[in-house]
Structure formats: structure tokens, C-alpha cells
CSV table of C-alpha atoms in Angstrom, one decimal:
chain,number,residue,atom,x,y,z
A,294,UNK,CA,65.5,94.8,118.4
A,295,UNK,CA,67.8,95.1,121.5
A,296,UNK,CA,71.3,96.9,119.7
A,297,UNK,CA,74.9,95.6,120.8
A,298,UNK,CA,75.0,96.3,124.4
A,299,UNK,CA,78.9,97.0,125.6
A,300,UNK,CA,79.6,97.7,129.5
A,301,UNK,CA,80.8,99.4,131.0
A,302,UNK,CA,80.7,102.7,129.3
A,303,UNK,CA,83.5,104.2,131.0
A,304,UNK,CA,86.5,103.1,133.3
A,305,UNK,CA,89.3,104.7,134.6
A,306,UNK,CA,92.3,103.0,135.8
A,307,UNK,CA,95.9,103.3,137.2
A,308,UNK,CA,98.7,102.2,134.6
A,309,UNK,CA,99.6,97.8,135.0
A,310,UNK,CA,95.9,97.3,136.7
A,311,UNK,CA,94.2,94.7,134.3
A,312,UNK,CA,90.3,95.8,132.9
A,313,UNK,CA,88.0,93.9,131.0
A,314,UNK,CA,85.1,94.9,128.8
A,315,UNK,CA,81.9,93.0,128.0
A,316,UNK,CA,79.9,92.9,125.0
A,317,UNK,CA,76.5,91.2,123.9
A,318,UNK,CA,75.7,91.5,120.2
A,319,UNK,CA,72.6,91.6,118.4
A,320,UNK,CA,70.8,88.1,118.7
A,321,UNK,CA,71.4,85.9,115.4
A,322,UNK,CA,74.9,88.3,114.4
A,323,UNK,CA,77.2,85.2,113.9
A,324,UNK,CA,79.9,88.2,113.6
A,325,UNK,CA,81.5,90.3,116.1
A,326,UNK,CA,84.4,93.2,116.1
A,327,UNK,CA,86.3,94.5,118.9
A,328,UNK,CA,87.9,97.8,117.4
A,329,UNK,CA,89.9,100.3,119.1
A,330,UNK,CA,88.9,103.9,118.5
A,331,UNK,CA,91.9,106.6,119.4
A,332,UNK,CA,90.9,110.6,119.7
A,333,UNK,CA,90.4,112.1,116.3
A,334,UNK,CA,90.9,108.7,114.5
A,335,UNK,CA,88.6,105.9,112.8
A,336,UNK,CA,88.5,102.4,114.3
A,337,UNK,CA,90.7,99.9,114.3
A,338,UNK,CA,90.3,96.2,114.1
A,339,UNK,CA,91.6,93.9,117.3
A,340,UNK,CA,90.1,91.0,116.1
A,341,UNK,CA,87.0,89.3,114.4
A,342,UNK,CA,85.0,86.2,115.6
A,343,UNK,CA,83.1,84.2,112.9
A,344,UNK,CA,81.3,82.1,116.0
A,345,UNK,CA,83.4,81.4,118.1
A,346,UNK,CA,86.6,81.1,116.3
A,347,UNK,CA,89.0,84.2,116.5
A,348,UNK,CA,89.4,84.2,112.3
A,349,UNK,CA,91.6,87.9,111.8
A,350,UNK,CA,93.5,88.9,115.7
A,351,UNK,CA,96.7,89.8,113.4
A,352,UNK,CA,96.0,93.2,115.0
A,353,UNK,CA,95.5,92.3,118.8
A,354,UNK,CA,98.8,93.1,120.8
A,355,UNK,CA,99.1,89.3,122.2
A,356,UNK,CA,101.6,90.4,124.9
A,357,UNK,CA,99.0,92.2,127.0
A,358,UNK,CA,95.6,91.8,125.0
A,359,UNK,CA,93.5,88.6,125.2
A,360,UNK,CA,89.5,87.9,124.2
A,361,UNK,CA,86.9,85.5,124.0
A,362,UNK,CA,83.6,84.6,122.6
A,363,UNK,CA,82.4,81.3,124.6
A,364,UNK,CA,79.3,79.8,122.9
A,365,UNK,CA,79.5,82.1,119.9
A,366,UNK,CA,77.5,84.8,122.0
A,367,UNK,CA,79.0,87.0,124.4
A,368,UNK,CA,82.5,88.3,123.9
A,369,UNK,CA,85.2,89.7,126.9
A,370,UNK,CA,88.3,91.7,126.1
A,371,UNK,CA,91.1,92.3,128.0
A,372,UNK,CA,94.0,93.9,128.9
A,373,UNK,CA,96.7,93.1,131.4
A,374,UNK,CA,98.2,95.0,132.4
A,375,UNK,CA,96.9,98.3,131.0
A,376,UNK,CA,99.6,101.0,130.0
A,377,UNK,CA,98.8,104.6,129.2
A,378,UNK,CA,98.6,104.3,125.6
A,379,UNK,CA,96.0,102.1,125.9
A,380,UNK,CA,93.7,105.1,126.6
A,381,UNK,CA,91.1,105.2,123.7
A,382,UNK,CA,87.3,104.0,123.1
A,383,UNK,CA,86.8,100.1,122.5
A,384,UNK,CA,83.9,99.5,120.4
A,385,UNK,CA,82.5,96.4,119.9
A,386,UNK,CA,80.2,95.7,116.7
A,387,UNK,CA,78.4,92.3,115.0
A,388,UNK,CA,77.3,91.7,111.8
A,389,UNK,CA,75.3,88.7,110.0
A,390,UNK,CA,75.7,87.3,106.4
A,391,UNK,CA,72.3,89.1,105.7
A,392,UNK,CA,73.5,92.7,106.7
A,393,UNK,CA,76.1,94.4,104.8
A,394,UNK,CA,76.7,96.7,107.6
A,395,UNK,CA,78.2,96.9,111.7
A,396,UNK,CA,76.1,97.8,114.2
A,397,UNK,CA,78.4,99.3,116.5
A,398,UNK,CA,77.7,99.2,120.7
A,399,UNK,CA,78.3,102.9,122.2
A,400,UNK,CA,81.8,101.5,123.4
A,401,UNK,CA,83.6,101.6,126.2
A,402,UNK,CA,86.0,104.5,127.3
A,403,UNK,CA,88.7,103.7,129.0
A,404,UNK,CA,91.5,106.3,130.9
A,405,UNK,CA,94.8,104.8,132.1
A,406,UNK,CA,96.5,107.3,134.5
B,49,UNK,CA,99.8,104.0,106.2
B,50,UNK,CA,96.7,105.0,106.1
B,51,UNK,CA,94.6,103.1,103.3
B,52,UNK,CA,91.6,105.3,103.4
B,53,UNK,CA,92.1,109.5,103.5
B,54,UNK,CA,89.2,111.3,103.8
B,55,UNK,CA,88.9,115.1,103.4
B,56,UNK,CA,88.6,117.6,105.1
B,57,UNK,CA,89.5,116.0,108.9
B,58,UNK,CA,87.7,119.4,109.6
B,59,UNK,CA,84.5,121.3,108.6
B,60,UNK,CA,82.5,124.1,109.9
B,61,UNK,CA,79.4,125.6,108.4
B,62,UNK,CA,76.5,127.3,108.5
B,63,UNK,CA,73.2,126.4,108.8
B,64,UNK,CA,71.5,125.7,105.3
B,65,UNK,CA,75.2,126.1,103.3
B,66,UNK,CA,76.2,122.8,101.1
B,67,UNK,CA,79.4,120.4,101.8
B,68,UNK,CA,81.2,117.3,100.5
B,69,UNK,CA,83.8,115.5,102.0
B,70,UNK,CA,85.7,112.9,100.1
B,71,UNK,CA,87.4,109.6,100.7
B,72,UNK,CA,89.8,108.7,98.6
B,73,UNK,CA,92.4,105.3,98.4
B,74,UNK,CA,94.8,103.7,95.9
B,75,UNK,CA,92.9,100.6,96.9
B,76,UNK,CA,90.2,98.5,95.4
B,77,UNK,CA,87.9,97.8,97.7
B,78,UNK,CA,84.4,95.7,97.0
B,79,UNK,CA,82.0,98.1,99.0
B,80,UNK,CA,82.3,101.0,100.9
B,81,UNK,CA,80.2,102.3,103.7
B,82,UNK,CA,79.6,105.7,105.1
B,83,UNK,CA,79.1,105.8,108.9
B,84,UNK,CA,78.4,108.7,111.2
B,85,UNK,CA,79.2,108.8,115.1
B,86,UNK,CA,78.3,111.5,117.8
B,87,UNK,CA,80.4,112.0,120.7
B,88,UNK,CA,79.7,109.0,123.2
B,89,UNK,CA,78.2,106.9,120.8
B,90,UNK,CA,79.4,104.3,118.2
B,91,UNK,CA,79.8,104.8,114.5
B,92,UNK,CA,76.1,104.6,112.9
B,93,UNK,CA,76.1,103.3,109.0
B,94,UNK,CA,74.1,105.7,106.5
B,95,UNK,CA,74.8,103.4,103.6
B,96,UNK,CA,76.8,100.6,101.5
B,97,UNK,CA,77.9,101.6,98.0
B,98,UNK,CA,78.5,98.8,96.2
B,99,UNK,CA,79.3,99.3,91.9
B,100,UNK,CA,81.6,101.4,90.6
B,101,UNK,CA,79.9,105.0,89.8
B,102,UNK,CA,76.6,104.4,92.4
B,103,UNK,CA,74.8,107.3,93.6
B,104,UNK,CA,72.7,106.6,96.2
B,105,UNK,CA,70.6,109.0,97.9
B,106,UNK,CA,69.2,109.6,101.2
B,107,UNK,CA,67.3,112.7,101.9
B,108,UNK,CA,69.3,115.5,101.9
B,109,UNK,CA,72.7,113.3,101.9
B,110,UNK,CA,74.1,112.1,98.5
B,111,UNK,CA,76.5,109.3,98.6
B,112,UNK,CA,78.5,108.7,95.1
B,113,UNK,CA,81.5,105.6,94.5
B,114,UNK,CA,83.9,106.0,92.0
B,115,UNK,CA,83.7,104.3,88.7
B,116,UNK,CA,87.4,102.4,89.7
B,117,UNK,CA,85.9,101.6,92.9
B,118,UNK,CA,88.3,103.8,94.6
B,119,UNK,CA,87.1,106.6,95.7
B,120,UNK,CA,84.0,108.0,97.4
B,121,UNK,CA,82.3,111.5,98.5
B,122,UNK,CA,79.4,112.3,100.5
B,123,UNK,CA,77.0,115.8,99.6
B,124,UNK,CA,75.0,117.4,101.9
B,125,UNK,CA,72.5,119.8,100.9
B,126,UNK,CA,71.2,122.4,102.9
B,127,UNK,CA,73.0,121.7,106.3
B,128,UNK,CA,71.3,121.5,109.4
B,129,UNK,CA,72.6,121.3,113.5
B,130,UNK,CA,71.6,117.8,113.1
B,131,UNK,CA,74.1,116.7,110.6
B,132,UNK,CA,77.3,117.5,113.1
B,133,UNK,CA,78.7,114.5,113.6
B,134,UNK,CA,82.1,112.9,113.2
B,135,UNK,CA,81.4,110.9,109.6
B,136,UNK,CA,83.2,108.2,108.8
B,137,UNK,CA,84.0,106.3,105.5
B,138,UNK,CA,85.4,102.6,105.7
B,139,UNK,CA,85.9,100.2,102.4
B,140,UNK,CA,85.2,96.5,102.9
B,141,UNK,CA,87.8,94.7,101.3
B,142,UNK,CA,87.6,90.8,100.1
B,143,UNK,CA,88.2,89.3,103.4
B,144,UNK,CA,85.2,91.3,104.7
B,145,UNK,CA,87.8,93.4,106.9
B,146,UNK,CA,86.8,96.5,107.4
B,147,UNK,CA,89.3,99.7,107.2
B,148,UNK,CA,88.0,102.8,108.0
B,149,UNK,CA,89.5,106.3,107.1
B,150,UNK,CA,90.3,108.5,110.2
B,151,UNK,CA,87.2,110.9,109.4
B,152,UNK,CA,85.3,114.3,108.9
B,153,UNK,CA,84.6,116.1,111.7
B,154,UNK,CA,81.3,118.2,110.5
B,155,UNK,CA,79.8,121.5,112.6
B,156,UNK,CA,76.6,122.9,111.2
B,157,UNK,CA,76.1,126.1,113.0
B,158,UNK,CA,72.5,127.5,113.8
């Protein structure tokens, strides 16, 4: 079984440039995280889509941050425009109602200079 | 404020030496998981502790939830290079969010 698949696995950009991720979760995971990871912390949730309905982005900065999940599959996040403290690892992860647990993608690290 | 503190943030040992690291919150939570993560890689779950005063086991790694629901630690016996690893604990709360703790950061030196 193919695991979640993020690209790209690293990017490096100037400061108000927008980037995007991608992420393709495990086939059948109705659930899917976007979580921020910051050096020498634990995640932290962006925003959970049962589907593709956005059901918890009460942590997603709005003014700059934006994502979707068209056809309940595939999911984007973005940022426009990036600012340095947006440096950190983005992790995507899915879930089913049969696992208990995340199965995390490797993430994407991304560098604002 | 941090829901979930887990302790030590740092540990370095010795090959074949024994550790635990705990994760403790004023918060109820319904499950907890244990996840470890190696540099450039995302957070891989070990295990789900689900009742209050579990033990669950898995190989040399002991996972244990407190009887309130609370609290959690993770034993390792007889450390090896393998284990290093950035562990992390998160408690699933009734919404199914997840809130993870900021983490160990384990060394097992050969």
C-alpha cells in the first residue's frame, strides 16, 4: 500500500513569493491533516478535511493561508504571500474511521529567505 | 499553552542503558498515541493507548496510560542506535483533534 505521498520535499523561497504544496493520501483515508511542524516542536493542526468539507481550519491563518481537497482526494495548501516565519515542515497525514492512527507523508520543508 | 508536556525534550544514552520519557497533561483525553519521527521523515505511530491504566507492549518498548487518563510514559529497555529518534506523544481528544506534545529527542550511542 502506496503511503501519503507529499511534494515537493523541499522549497526554498524569497519572503511575499506564494508556494504551494501537494498531497495524495492513502487510497480509501476519507481523512486528511495539513499540520505545521516548527524546529524542535510537535505538529500543529492547519486544518482537517472529512471529504471534502474543511470541518476544524480554526487554526489556518486565513489572511495568507488557503487549501483544498477537490473530489475528497487530493489536497493543495497555500501560502500567499510567504513571510519568514513561515519557515517550518508541512506535513500532511489521512486517516480512516477504521484506523485509530495518522499516517503522516515525509512533509515538505519549506525556507523563506 | 501547551496541553501536552513531555519529558525530557532531551536524552542521550548509551547503548544497552534503559530510559522513559513521560507525557503528562491536566487534560482528559480519550486515547493517546505515541509517534516516533527521524529527521526528514514524518511522525510514525508506535501505538494507541486507549483505557485508563493500559500497558501495552511492543518489543523492547513499554507504553503505559494513566489510570485518569492523563498521563502517559514510554520504557525502553536495553537501548539500541536504532531507537534515536525524535518521539512524539499526542492525545486524541473527543473531536478526534489531535494535540501533540512538542517531544523527546532520544540518542542512543553505540
Amino acid at each position: 500500500e502506496a503511503g501519503v505521498v507529499q511534494s515537493p520535499r523541499y522549497k526554498i523561497i524569497e519572503k511575499k513569493q506564494p508556494v504551494a504544496f501537494w498531497c495524495n493520501p492513502i487510497s480509501g483515508h476519507n481523512t486528511l491533516y495539513w499540520y505545521r511542524q516548527n524546529l524542535g516542536q510537535g505538529p500543529e493542526l492547519l486544518i482537517r478535511y472529512e471529504n471534502e468539507e474543511a470541518v476544524d481550519d480554526s487554526q489556518l491563518p486565513k489572511d495568507r493561508f488557503s487549501a483544498e481537497r477537490l473530489k475528497g482526494v487530493d489536497s493543495t495548501l497555500k501560502i500567499q504571500p510567504a513571510e519568514l516565519g513561515d519557515s517550518a515542515v508541512y506535513l500532511c497525514a489521512s486517516s480512516s474511521v477504521r484506523t485509530r492512527g495518522y499516517t503522516f507523508g515525509s512533509g515538505t520543508r519549506l525556507t523563506v529567505v | 499553552t501547551q496541553l501536552l508536556e513531555q519529558s525530557p525534550q532531551f536524552l542521550s544514552i548509551q547503548e544497552g542503558e534503559n530510559l522513559t520519557v513521560y507525557c503528562n497533561s491536566s487534560s482528559v483525553f480519550s486515547s493517546l498515541q505515541w509517534y516516533r519521527q527521524e529527521p526528514g521523515e514524518g511522525p510514525v505511530l508506535l501505538v494507541t493507548v486507549v483505557t485508563g491504566g493500559e500497558v501495552k507492549k511492543l518489543k523492547r518498548l513499554t507504553f503505559q496510560f494513566g489510570d485518569a487518563r492523563k498521563d502517559s510514559s514510554l520504557h525502553i529497555t536495553a537501548a539500541q542506535p536504532g531507537d534515536t529518534g525524535l518521539y512524539l506523544c499526542a492525545g486524541v481528544r473527543v473531536s478526534e483533534k489531535l494535540v501533540f506534545g512538542k517531544g523527546t529527542k532520544l540518542t542512543v550511542n553505540p
